[in-house]
Amino acid sequence: MKEAQFYWGPFARGCYIAAWCFCPVFMWTNPKVLLSYLPLLMFLGLGLRPLLEATGLYHLFQAILLKRDDAAWEKINKTHRQKVNQKERSNSLKQRRVKDPRLPKNW
C-alpha cells in the first residue's frame, strides 16, 4: 500500500468527528436527513483523499497557495527594500558637508 500524499489537519479531523457526533441528533429529529448524511460522511472519511490524490487536485491547490504566499512575501520584501533605500538616501543627504539647495531649511 502506498503512503498517503497528505494528512488531514487537526481542525479537519475535529470537524469530521463532530459531524459523526451529530448523527444521533439527526436520527432523533429528522431520520430522513440521515439517509443522505451517512453516505456523505462515509465519502468524506474514505473516498475524498484518494479522489484528491488521483485527480491531482491536491497538488494544484498546493501550487496555488504557494504562488499566493510567494507573491505576498515578494510584496513585503519590495516595500522593505524601498524603506531601506529611502533611509540610506536620507542619511546620505543629511550628512553632506555642503547643504543641497533642494532640501528644506531645517533638514
mmCIF file of N, CA, C and O in Angstrom:
data_model
loop_
_atom_site.group_PDB
_atom_site.id
_atom_site.type_symbol
_atom_site.label_atom_id
_atom_site.label_comp_id
_atom_site.label_asym_id
_atom_site.label_seq_id
_atom_site.Cartn_x
_atom_site.Cartn_y
_atom_site.Cartn_z
ATOM 1 N N MET A 1 0.851 -1.172 0.000
ATOM 2 C CA MET A 1 0.000 0.000 0.000
ATOM 3 C C MET A 1 0.898 1.238 0.000
ATOM 4 O O MET A 1 1.814 1.348 0.804
ATOM 5 N N LYS A 2 0.649 2.166 -0.916
ATOM 6 C CA LYS A 2 1.497 3.350 -0.977
ATOM 7 C C LYS A 2 1.106 4.353 0.105
ATOM 8 O O LYS A 2 -0.026 4.385 0.575
ATOM 9 N N GLU A 3 2.092 5.154 0.444
ATOM 10 C CA GLU A 3 1.899 6.117 1.524
ATOM 11 C C GLU A 3 1.045 7.293 1.046
ATOM 12 O O GLU A 3 1.121 7.711 -0.110
ATOM 13 N N ALA A 4 0.238 7.827 1.943
ATOM 14 C CA ALA A 4 -0.631 8.955 1.601
ATOM 15 C C ALA A 4 0.203 10.201 1.320
ATOM 16 O O ALA A 4 1.242 10.420 1.939
ATOM 17 N N GLN A 5 -0.240 11.023 0.368
ATOM 18 C CA GLN A 5 0.493 12.226 -0.010
ATOM 19 C C GLN A 5 0.270 13.360 0.988
ATOM 20 O O GLN A 5 1.091 14.245 1.092
ATOM 21 N N PHE A 6 -0.831 13.344 1.680
ATOM 22 C CA PHE A 6 -1.109 14.376 2.674
ATOM 23 C C PHE A 6 -1.988 13.798 3.765
ATOM 24 O O PHE A 6 -2.576 12.733 3.611
ATOM 25 N N TYR A 7 -2.031 14.507 4.874
ATOM 26 C CA TYR A 7 -2.851 14.099 6.008
ATOM 27 C C TYR A 7 -3.746 15.260 6.407
ATOM 28 O O TYR A 7 -3.378 16.419 6.247
ATOM 29 N N TRP A 8 -4.897 14.925 6.921
ATOM 30 C CA TRP A 8 -5.822 15.956 7.377
ATOM 31 C C TRP A 8 -5.285 16.586 8.648
ATOM 32 O O TRP A 8 -4.732 15.916 9.505
ATOM 33 N N GLY A 9 -5.506 17.866 8.791
ATOM 34 C CA GLY A 9 -5.063 18.583 9.979
ATOM 35 C C GLY A 9 -5.999 18.357 11.152
ATOM 36 O O GLY A 9 -7.060 17.722 11.030
ATOM 37 N N PRO A 10 -5.631 18.895 12.299
ATOM 38 C CA PRO A 10 -6.459 18.691 13.492
ATOM 39 C C PRO A 10 -7.833 19.352 13.387
ATOM 40 O O PRO A 10 -8.820 18.825 13.906
ATOM 41 N N PHE A 11 -7.915 20.484 12.690
ATOM 42 C CA PHE A 11 -9.221 21.148 12.551
ATOM 43 C C PHE A 11 -10.167 20.305 11.695
ATOM 44 O O PHE A 11 -11.344 20.128 12.035
ATOM 45 N N ALA A 12 -9.659 19.773 10.585
ATOM 46 C CA ALA A 12 -10.495 18.944 9.712
ATOM 47 C C ALA A 12 -10.920 17.663 10.422
ATOM 48 O O ALA A 12 -12.074 17.238 10.306
ATOM 49 N N ARG A 13 -10.000 17.064 11.163
ATOM 50 C CA ARG A 13 -10.362 15.853 11.913
ATOM 51 C C ARG A 13 -11.413 16.154 12.974
ATOM 52 O O ARG A 13 -12.347 15.375 13.175
ATOM 53 N N GLY A 14 -11.263 17.274 13.654
ATOM 54 C CA GLY A 14 -12.245 17.648 14.671
ATOM 55 C C GLY A 14 -13.618 17.885 14.076
ATOM 56 O O GLY A 14 -14.633 17.478 14.658
ATOM 57 N N CYS A 15 -13.659 18.536 12.923
ATOM 58 C CA CYS A 15 -14.953 18.761 12.254
ATOM 59 C C CYS A 15 -15.588 17.437 11.834
ATOM 60 O O CYS A 15 -16.805 17.256 11.946
ATOM 61 N N TYR A 16 -14.763 16.508 11.349
ATOM 62 C CA TYR A 16 -15.281 15.213 10.926
ATOM 63 C C TYR A 16 -15.832 14.422 12.121
ATOM 64 O O TYR A 16 -16.911 13.832 12.047
ATOM 65 N N ILE A 17 -15.114 14.438 13.224
ATOM 66 C CA ILE A 17 -15.589 13.740 14.429
ATOM 67 C C ILE A 17 -16.866 14.388 14.956
ATOM 68 O O ILE A 17 -17.807 13.707 15.370
ATOM 69 N N ALA A 18 -16.927 15.717 14.912
ATOM 70 C CA ALA A 18 -18.138 16.416 15.351
ATOM 71 C C ALA A 18 -19.322 16.071 14.443
ATOM 72 O O ALA A 18 -20.459 15.940 14.916
ATOM 73 N N ALA A 19 -19.063 15.918 13.144
ATOM 74 C CA ALA A 19 -20.146 15.543 12.231
ATOM 75 C C ALA A 19 -20.688 14.167 12.577
ATOM 76 O O ALA A 19 -21.904 13.928 12.501
ATOM 77 N N TRP A 20 -19.811 13.232 12.954
ATOM 78 C CA TRP A 20 -20.281 11.917 13.375
ATOM 79 C C TRP A 20 -21.061 12.002 14.681
ATOM 80 O O TRP A 20 -22.002 11.232 14.901
ATOM 81 N N CYS A 21 -20.694 12.917 15.542
ATOM 82 C CA CYS A 21 -21.404 13.056 16.815
ATOM 83 C C CYS A 21 -22.815 13.621 16.638
ATOM 84 O O CYS A 21 -23.668 13.455 17.507
ATOM 85 N N PHE A 22 -23.039 14.300 15.520
ATOM 86 C CA PHE A 22 -24.381 14.831 15.260
ATOM 87 C C PHE A 22 -25.342 13.784 14.684
ATOM 88 O O PHE A 22 -26.524 14.062 14.530
ATOM 89 N N CYS A 23 -24.856 12.602 14.349
ATOM 90 C CA CYS A 23 -25.729 11.555 13.795
ATOM 91 C C CYS A 23 -26.905 11.215 14.725
ATOM 92 O O CYS A 23 -28.041 11.128 14.251
ATOM 93 N N PRO A 24 -26.683 11.015 16.015
ATOM 94 C CA PRO A 24 -27.854 10.721 16.877
ATOM 95 C C PRO A 24 -28.858 11.872 16.927
ATOM 96 O O PRO A 24 -30.067 11.652 17.017
ATOM 97 N N VAL A 25 -28.352 13.095 16.837
ATOM 98 C CA VAL A 25 -29.255 14.249 16.840
ATOM 99 C C VAL A 25 -30.138 14.220 15.595
ATOM 100 O O VAL A 25 -31.354 14.438 15.658
ATOM 101 N N PHE A 26 -29.537 13.932 14.451
ATOM 102 C CA PHE A 26 -30.323 13.861 13.219
ATOM 103 C C PHE A 26 -31.283 12.681 13.241
ATOM 104 O O PHE A 26 -32.390 12.766 12.708
ATOM 105 N N MET A 27 -30.852 11.572 13.825
ATOM 106 C CA MET A 27 -31.731 10.410 13.909
ATOM 107 C C MET A 27 -32.940 10.719 14.793
ATOM 108 O O MET A 27 -34.050 10.279 14.515
ATOM 109 N N TRP A 28 -32.740 11.507 15.827
ATOM 110 C CA TRP A 28 -33.820 11.836 16.737
ATOM 111 C C TRP A 28 -34.744 12.891 16.149
ATOM 112 O O TRP A 28 -35.968 12.826 16.315
ATOM 113 N N THR A 29 -34.198 13.906 15.450
ATOM 114 C CA THR A 29 -35.021 14.999 14.929
ATOM 115 C C THR A 29 -35.611 14.700 13.558
ATOM 116 O O THR A 29 -36.801 14.888 13.343
ATOM 117 N N ASN A 30 -34.787 14.244 12.621
ATOM 118 C CA ASN A 30 -35.264 14.033 11.262
ATOM 119 C C ASN A 30 -34.513 12.850 10.643
ATOM 120 O O ASN A 30 -33.450 13.023 10.045
ATOM 121 N N PRO A 31 -35.054 11.652 10.742
ATOM 122 C CA PRO A 31 -34.336 10.473 10.227
ATOM 123 C C PRO A 31 -34.165 10.466 8.707
ATOM 124 O O PRO A 31 -33.276 9.801 8.189
ATOM 125 N N LYS A 32 -34.972 11.238 7.973
ATOM 126 C CA LYS A 32 -34.833 11.264 6.517
ATOM 127 C C LYS A 32 -33.515 11.920 6.094
ATOM 128 O O LYS A 32 -32.942 11.556 5.074
ATOM 129 N N VAL A 33 -33.066 12.868 6.876
ATOM 130 C CA VAL A 33 -31.800 13.540 6.569
ATOM 131 C C VAL A 33 -30.636 12.571 6.743
ATOM 132 O O VAL A 33 -29.633 12.637 6.031
ATOM 133 N N LEU A 34 -30.793 11.638 7.651
ATOM 134 C CA LEU A 34 -29.730 10.679 7.931
ATOM 135 C C LEU A 34 -29.425 9.789 6.722
ATOM 136 O O LEU A 34 -28.291 9.337 6.563
ATOM 137 N N LEU A 35 -30.406 9.575 5.847
ATOM 138 C CA LEU A 35 -30.189 8.741 4.654
ATOM 139 C C LEU A 35 -29.181 9.366 3.688
ATOM 140 O O LEU A 35 -28.474 8.645 2.983
ATOM 141 N N SER A 36 -29.107 10.669 3.642
ATOM 142 C CA SER A 36 -28.100 11.309 2.790
ATOM 143 C C SER A 36 -26.865 11.737 3.579
ATOM 144 O O SER A 36 -25.785 11.881 3.021
ATOM 145 N N TYR A 37 -27.026 11.892 4.878
ATOM 146 C CA TYR A 37 -25.935 12.357 5.722
ATOM 147 C C TYR A 37 -24.882 11.271 5.949
ATOM 148 O O TYR A 37 -23.678 11.543 5.899
ATOM 149 N N LEU A 38 -25.306 10.044 6.183
ATOM 150 C CA LEU A 38 -24.365 8.953 6.416
ATOM 151 C C LEU A 38 -23.503 8.646 5.190
ATOM 152 O O LEU A 38 -22.288 8.484 5.328
ATOM 153 N N PRO A 39 -24.074 8.544 3.982
ATOM 154 C CA PRO A 39 -23.193 8.328 2.819
ATOM 155 C C PRO A 39 -22.215 9.493 2.584
ATOM 156 O O PRO A 39 -21.073 9.270 2.172
ATOM 157 N N LEU A 40 -22.647 10.711 2.903
ATOM 158 C CA LEU A 40 -21.742 11.850 2.774
ATOM 159 C C LEU A 40 -20.564 11.703 3.730
ATOM 160 O O LEU A 40 -19.396 11.912 3.341
ATOM 161 N N LEU A 41 -20.824 11.329 4.976
ATOM 162 C CA LEU A 41 -19.751 11.135 5.938
ATOM 163 C C LEU A 41 -18.835 9.976 5.545
ATOM 164 O O LEU A 41 -17.610 10.045 5.715
ATOM 165 N N MET A 42 -19.401 8.921 4.997
ATOM 166 C CA MET A 42 -18.585 7.794 4.531
ATOM 167 C C MET A 42 -17.674 8.229 3.379
ATOM 168 O O MET A 42 -16.502 7.850 3.329
ATOM 169 N N PHE A 43 -18.203 9.024 2.458
ATOM 170 C CA PHE A 43 -17.380 9.512 1.349
ATOM 171 C C PHE A 43 -16.272 10.421 1.852
ATOM 172 O O PHE A 43 -15.123 10.312 1.412
ATOM 173 N N LEU A 44 -16.601 11.326 2.787
ATOM 174 C CA LEU A 44 -15.579 12.229 3.314
ATOM 175 C C LEU A 44 -14.478 11.461 4.044
ATOM 176 O O LEU A 44 -13.300 11.822 3.961
ATOM 177 N N GLY A 45 -14.850 10.409 4.749
ATOM 178 C CA GLY A 45 -13.874 9.656 5.519
ATOM 179 C C GLY A 45 -13.042 8.702 4.688
ATOM 180 O O GLY A 45 -11.853 8.523 4.935
ATOM 181 N N LEU A 46 -13.648 8.085 3.688
ATOM 182 C CA LEU A 46 -12.956 7.031 2.947
ATOM 183 C C LEU A 46 -12.593 7.391 1.506
ATOM 184 O O LEU A 46 -11.622 6.855 0.982
ATOM 185 N N GLY A 47 -13.354 8.260 0.880
ATOM 186 C CA GLY A 47 -13.158 8.457 -0.552
ATOM 187 C C GLY A 47 -12.574 9.781 -0.988
ATOM 188 O O GLY A 47 -12.098 9.911 -2.113
ATOM 189 N N LEU A 48 -12.578 10.796 -0.123
ATOM 190 C CA LEU A 48 -12.138 12.120 -0.572
ATOM 191 C C LEU A 48 -10.632 12.183 -0.784
ATOM 192 O O LEU A 48 -10.169 12.713 -1.791
ATOM 193 N N ARG A 49 -9.852 11.640 0.140
ATOM 194 C CA ARG A 49 -8.396 11.704 -0.006
ATOM 195 C C ARG A 49 -7.918 10.958 -1.260
ATOM 196 O O ARG A 49 -7.140 11.513 -2.040
ATOM 197 N N PRO A 50 -8.365 9.713 -1.511
ATOM 198 C CA PRO A 50 -7.921 9.052 -2.749
ATOM 199 C C PRO A 50 -8.367 9.794 -4.004
ATOM 200 O O PRO A 50 -7.634 9.823 -5.001
ATOM 201 N N LEU A 51 -9.540 10.415 -3.953
ATOM 202 C CA LEU A 51 -10.006 11.182 -5.106
ATOM 203 C C LEU A 51 -9.112 12.393 -5.358
ATOM 204 O O LEU A 51 -8.720 12.665 -6.500
ATOM 205 N N LEU A 52 -8.755 13.108 -4.287
ATOM 206 C CA LEU A 52 -7.877 14.269 -4.441
ATOM 207 C C LEU A 52 -6.485 13.868 -4.915
ATOM 208 O O LEU A 52 -5.863 14.571 -5.716
ATOM 209 N N GLU A 53 -5.981 12.739 -4.443
ATOM 210 C CA GLU A 53 -4.661 12.280 -4.858
ATOM 211 C C GLU A 53 -4.679 11.787 -6.298
ATOM 212 O O GLU A 53 -3.740 12.048 -7.066
ATOM 213 N N ALA A 54 -5.720 11.081 -6.704
ATOM 214 C CA ALA A 54 -5.785 10.517 -8.057
ATOM 215 C C ALA A 54 -5.960 11.597 -9.116
ATOM 216 O O ALA A 54 -5.369 11.513 -10.197
ATOM 217 N N THR A 55 -6.765 12.596 -8.840
ATOM 218 C CA THR A 55 -7.019 13.641 -9.836
ATOM 219 C C THR A 55 -5.949 14.722 -9.842
ATOM 220 O O THR A 55 -5.861 15.492 -10.791
ATOM 221 N N GLY A 56 -5.133 14.802 -8.786
ATOM 222 C CA GLY A 56 -4.090 15.826 -8.724
ATOM 223 C C GLY A 56 -4.594 17.169 -8.232
ATOM 224 O O GLY A 56 -3.873 18.164 -8.314
ATOM 225 N N LEU A 57 -5.814 17.216 -7.747
ATOM 226 C CA LEU A 57 -6.363 18.478 -7.259
ATOM 227 C C LEU A 57 -5.627 18.979 -6.024
ATOM 228 O O LEU A 57 -5.485 20.183 -5.825
ATOM 229 N N TYR A 58 -5.119 18.059 -5.210
ATOM 230 C CA TYR A 58 -4.388 18.477 -4.022
ATOM 231 C C TYR A 58 -3.112 19.218 -4.414
ATOM 232 O O TYR A 58 -2.788 20.256 -3.855
ATOM 233 N N HIS A 59 -2.375 18.692 -5.398
ATOM 234 C CA HIS A 59 -1.143 19.357 -5.838
ATOM 235 C C HIS A 59 -1.445 20.699 -6.501
ATOM 236 O O HIS A 59 -0.690 21.659 -6.334
ATOM 237 N N LEU A 60 -2.535 20.773 -7.235
ATOM 238 C CA LEU A 60 -2.935 22.040 -7.848
ATOM 239 C C LEU A 60 -3.251 23.077 -6.779
ATOM 240 O O LEU A 60 -2.807 24.230 -6.860
ATOM 241 N N PHE A 61 -3.979 22.681 -5.752
ATOM 242 C CA PHE A 61 -4.326 23.583 -4.661
ATOM 243 C C PHE A 61 -3.073 24.039 -3.923
ATOM 244 O O PHE A 61 -2.931 25.217 -3.585
ATOM 245 N N GLN A 62 -2.146 23.124 -3.681
ATOM 246 C CA GLN A 62 -0.894 23.482 -3.014
ATOM 247 C C GLN A 62 -0.082 24.462 -3.859
ATOM 248 O O GLN A 62 0.533 25.388 -3.326
ATOM 249 N N ALA A 63 -0.062 24.269 -5.172
ATOM 250 C CA ALA A 63 0.677 25.179 -6.057
ATOM 251 C C ALA A 63 0.064 26.577 -6.033
ATOM 252 O O ALA A 63 0.792 27.584 -6.015
ATOM 253 N N ILE A 64 -1.249 26.658 -6.002
ATOM 254 C CA ILE A 64 -1.926 27.956 -5.949
ATOM 255 C C ILE A 64 -1.609 28.657 -4.626
ATOM 256 O O ILE A 64 -1.317 29.859 -4.609
ATOM 257 N N LEU A 65 -1.648 27.919 -3.522
ATOM 258 C CA LEU A 65 -1.323 28.514 -2.227
ATOM 259 C C LEU A 65 0.129 28.977 -2.171
ATOM 260 O O LEU A 65 0.427 30.052 -1.639
ATOM 261 N N LEU A 66 1.026 28.195 -2.738
ATOM 262 C CA LEU A 66 2.437 28.558 -2.748
ATOM 263 C C LEU A 66 2.682 29.815 -3.577
ATOM 264 O O LEU A 66 3.436 30.701 -3.168
ATOM 265 N N LYS A 67 2.002 29.912 -4.707
ATOM 266 C CA LYS A 67 2.151 31.090 -5.554
ATOM 267 C C LYS A 67 1.628 32.340 -4.851
ATOM 268 O O LYS A 67 2.242 33.408 -4.899
ATOM 269 N N ARG A 68 0.524 32.203 -4.142
ATOM 270 C CA ARG A 68 -0.042 33.335 -3.399
ATOM 271 C C ARG A 68 0.886 33.776 -2.274
ATOM 272 O O ARG A 68 1.110 34.974 -2.065
ATOM 273 N N ASP A 69 1.445 32.810 -1.559
ATOM 274 C CA ASP A 69 2.374 33.138 -0.478
ATOM 275 C C ASP A 69 3.641 33.803 -1.014
ATOM 276 O O ASP A 69 4.155 34.754 -0.407
ATOM 277 N N ASP A 70 4.144 33.307 -2.140
ATOM 278 C CA ASP A 70 5.332 33.920 -2.736
ATOM 279 C C ASP A 70 5.059 35.360 -3.158
ATOM 280 O O ASP A 70 5.912 36.238 -2.983
ATOM 281 N N ALA A 71 3.893 35.607 -3.703
ATOM 282 C CA ALA A 71 3.544 36.971 -4.109
ATOM 283 C C ALA A 71 3.451 37.893 -2.893
ATOM 284 O O ALA A 71 3.902 39.043 -2.940
ATOM 285 N N ALA A 72 2.892 37.386 -1.811
ATOM 286 C CA ALA A 72 2.785 38.201 -0.600
ATOM 287 C C ALA A 72 4.170 38.510 -0.037
ATOM 288 O O ALA A 72 4.442 39.659 0.358
ATOM 289 N N TRP A 73 5.065 37.526 0.010
ATOM 290 C CA TRP A 73 6.415 37.771 0.507
ATOM 291 C C TRP A 73 7.181 38.715 -0.412
ATOM 292 O O TRP A 73 7.981 39.537 0.052
ATOM 293 N N GLU A 74 6.974 38.593 -1.700
ATOM 294 C CA GLU A 74 7.636 39.499 -2.646
ATOM 295 C C GLU A 74 7.193 40.945 -2.406
ATOM 296 O O GLU A 74 8.010 41.867 -2.426
ATOM 297 N N LYS A 75 5.920 41.141 -2.143
ATOM 298 C CA LYS A 75 5.412 42.481 -1.870
ATOM 299 C C LYS A 75 6.006 43.037 -0.576
ATOM 300 O O LYS A 75 6.414 44.210 -0.513
ATOM 301 N N ILE A 76 6.072 42.206 0.467
ATOM 302 C CA ILE A 76 6.647 42.638 1.742
ATOM 303 C C ILE A 76 8.115 43.002 1.565
ATOM 304 O O ILE A 76 8.584 44.037 2.059
ATOM 305 N N ASN A 77 8.857 42.157 0.850
ATOM 306 C CA ASN A 77 10.280 42.426 0.624
ATOM 307 C C ASN A 77 10.497 43.686 -0.201
ATOM 308 O O ASN A 77 11.439 44.447 0.041
ATOM 309 N N LYS A 78 9.632 43.916 -1.171
ATOM 310 C CA LYS A 78 9.762 45.111 -2.016
ATOM 311 C C LYS A 78 9.561 46.379 -1.190
ATOM 312 O O LYS A 78 10.345 47.331 -1.303
ATOM 313 N N THR A 79 8.536 46.400 -0.344
ATOM 314 C CA THR A 79 8.298 47.587 0.480
ATOM 315 C C THR A 79 9.435 47.779 1.491
ATOM 316 O O THR A 79 9.844 48.915 1.745
ATOM 317 N N HIS A 80 9.962 46.692 2.034
ATOM 318 C CA HIS A 80 11.078 46.810 2.978
ATOM 319 C C HIS A 80 12.325 47.362 2.278
ATOM 320 O O HIS A 80 13.022 48.221 2.827
ATOM 321 N N ARG A 81 12.590 46.870 1.064
ATOM 322 C CA ARG A 81 13.740 47.383 0.302
ATOM 323 C C ARG A 81 13.587 48.872 0.017
ATOM 324 O O ARG A 81 14.559 49.634 0.092
ATOM 325 N N GLN A 82 12.367 49.292 -0.316
ATOM 326 C CA GLN A 82 12.132 50.713 -0.584
ATOM 327 C C GLN A 82 12.376 51.548 0.661
ATOM 328 O O GLN A 82 12.988 52.623 0.587
ATOM 329 N N LYS A 83 11.917 51.079 1.813
ATOM 330 C CA LYS A 83 12.130 51.824 3.062
ATOM 331 C C LYS A 83 13.611 51.931 3.393
ATOM 332 O O LYS A 83 14.092 52.991 3.812
ATOM 333 N N VAL A 84 14.361 50.845 3.212
ATOM 334 C CA VAL A 84 15.799 50.862 3.492
ATOM 335 C C VAL A 84 16.510 51.817 2.547
ATOM 336 O O VAL A 84 17.373 52.611 2.969
ATOM 337 N N ASN A 85 16.160 51.785 1.278
ATOM 338 C CA ASN A 85 16.785 52.692 0.307
ATOM 339 C C ASN A 85 16.471 54.151 0.632
ATOM 340 O O ASN A 85 17.337 55.024 0.517
ATOM 341 N N GLN A 86 15.232 54.434 1.030
ATOM 342 C CA GLN A 86 14.870 55.806 1.394
ATOM 343 C C GLN A 86 15.643 56.266 2.625
ATOM 344 O O GLN A 86 16.109 57.410 2.682
ATOM 345 N N LYS A 87 15.807 55.393 3.589
ATOM 346 C CA LYS A 87 16.539 55.748 4.800
ATOM 347 C C LYS A 87 18.014 56.007 4.486
ATOM 348 O O LYS A 87 18.607 56.963 4.994
ATOM 349 N N GLU A 88 18.614 55.167 3.654
ATOM 350 C CA GLU A 88 20.008 55.363 3.267
ATOM 351 C C GLU A 88 20.192 56.677 2.507
ATOM 352 O O GLU A 88 21.150 57.416 2.742
ATOM 353 N N ARG A 89 19.272 56.968 1.611
ATOM 354 C CA ARG A 89 19.364 58.214 0.841
ATOM 355 C C ARG A 89 19.208 59.420 1.768
ATOM 356 O O ARG A 89 19.936 60.404 1.648
ATOM 357 N N SER A 90 18.272 59.320 2.694
ATOM 358 C CA SER A 90 18.060 60.414 3.635
ATOM 359 C C SER A 90 19.302 60.644 4.489
ATOM 360 O O SER A 90 19.720 61.783 4.696
ATOM 361 N N ASN A 91 19.901 59.560 4.974
ATOM 362 C CA ASN A 91 21.115 59.704 5.787
ATOM 363 C C ASN A 91 22.263 60.288 4.976
ATOM 364 O O ASN A 91 23.029 61.110 5.480
ATOM 365 N N SER A 92 22.388 59.876 3.737
ATOM 366 C CA SER A 92 23.492 60.415 2.929
ATOM 367 C C SER A 92 23.287 61.894 2.640
ATOM 368 O O SER A 92 24.251 62.667 2.609
ATOM 369 N N LEU A 93 22.049 62.318 2.448
ATOM 370 C CA LEU A 93 21.794 63.738 2.204
ATOM 371 C C LEU A 93 21.969 64.559 3.481
ATOM 372 O O LEU A 93 22.417 65.703 3.439
ATOM 373 N N LYS A 94 21.643 63.996 4.623
ATOM 374 C CA LYS A 94 21.786 64.716 5.894
ATOM 375 C C LYS A 94 23.255 64.912 6.273
ATOM 376 O O LYS A 94 23.607 65.887 6.920
ATOM 377 N N GLN A 95 24.108 63.975 5.891
ATOM 378 C CA GLN A 95 25.491 64.015 6.328
ATOM 379 C C GLN A 95 26.429 64.698 5.331
ATOM 380 O O GLN A 95 27.642 64.591 5.455
ATOM 381 N N ARG A 96 25.932 65.403 4.384
ATOM 382 C CA ARG A 96 26.772 66.137 3.444
ATOM 383 C C ARG A 96 27.381 67.349 4.125
ATOM 384 O O ARG A 96 26.780 67.956 5.013
ATOM 385 N N ARG A 97 28.576 67.728 3.659
ATOM 386 C CA ARG A 97 29.203 68.936 4.204
ATOM 387 C C ARG A 97 28.538 70.181 3.632
ATOM 388 O O ARG A 97 28.272 71.135 4.343
ATOM 389 N N VAL A 98 28.276 70.164 2.352
ATOM 390 C CA VAL A 98 27.629 71.296 1.703
ATOM 391 C C VAL A 98 26.145 70.976 1.605
ATOM 392 O O VAL A 98 25.760 69.907 1.153
ATOM 393 N N LYS A 99 25.341 71.925 2.051
ATOM 394 C CA LYS A 99 23.897 71.688 2.019
ATOM 395 C C LYS A 99 23.393 71.711 0.581
ATOM 396 O O LYS A 99 23.787 72.560 -0.216
ATOM 397 N N ASP A 100 22.524 70.807 0.312
ATOM 398 C CA ASP A 100 21.896 70.751 -1.003
ATOM 399 C C ASP A 100 20.777 71.791 -1.024
ATOM 400 O O ASP A 100 19.933 71.820 -0.131
ATOM 401 N N PRO A 101 20.716 72.643 -2.038
ATOM 402 C CA PRO A 101 19.682 73.674 -2.070
ATOM 403 C C PRO A 101 18.268 73.106 -2.259
ATOM 404 O O PRO A 101 17.299 73.802 -1.979
ATOM 405 N N ARG A 102 18.173 71.869 -2.672
ATOM 406 C CA ARG A 102 16.855 71.276 -2.861
ATOM 407 C C ARG A 102 16.217 70.831 -1.550
ATOM 408 O O ARG A 102 15.020 70.579 -1.500
ATOM 409 N N LEU A 103 17.007 70.751 -0.482
ATOM 410 C CA LEU A 103 16.499 70.277 0.806
ATOM 411 C C LEU A 103 15.786 71.402 1.560
ATOM 412 O O LEU A 103 16.080 72.571 1.363
ATOM 413 N N PRO A 104 14.873 71.043 2.466
ATOM 414 C CA PRO A 104 14.222 72.075 3.296
ATOM 415 C C PRO A 104 15.231 72.729 4.240
ATOM 416 O O PRO A 104 16.326 72.227 4.470
ATOM 417 N N LYS A 105 14.846 73.871 4.828
ATOM 418 C CA LYS A 105 15.772 74.656 5.647
ATOM 419 C C LYS A 105 16.221 73.909 6.904
ATOM 420 O O LYS A 105 17.382 73.963 7.279
ATOM 421 N N ASN A 106 15.322 73.243 7.593
ATOM 422 C CA ASN A 106 15.656 72.576 8.851
ATOM 423 C C ASN A 106 16.010 71.109 8.654
ATOM 424 O O ASN A 106 15.737 70.285 9.507
ATOM 425 N N TRP A 107 16.642 70.779 7.599
ATOM 426 C CA TRP A 107 16.937 69.372 7.294
ATOM 427 C C TRP A 107 18.135 68.917 8.051
ATOM 428 O O TRP A 107 19.186 69.361 8.106
#
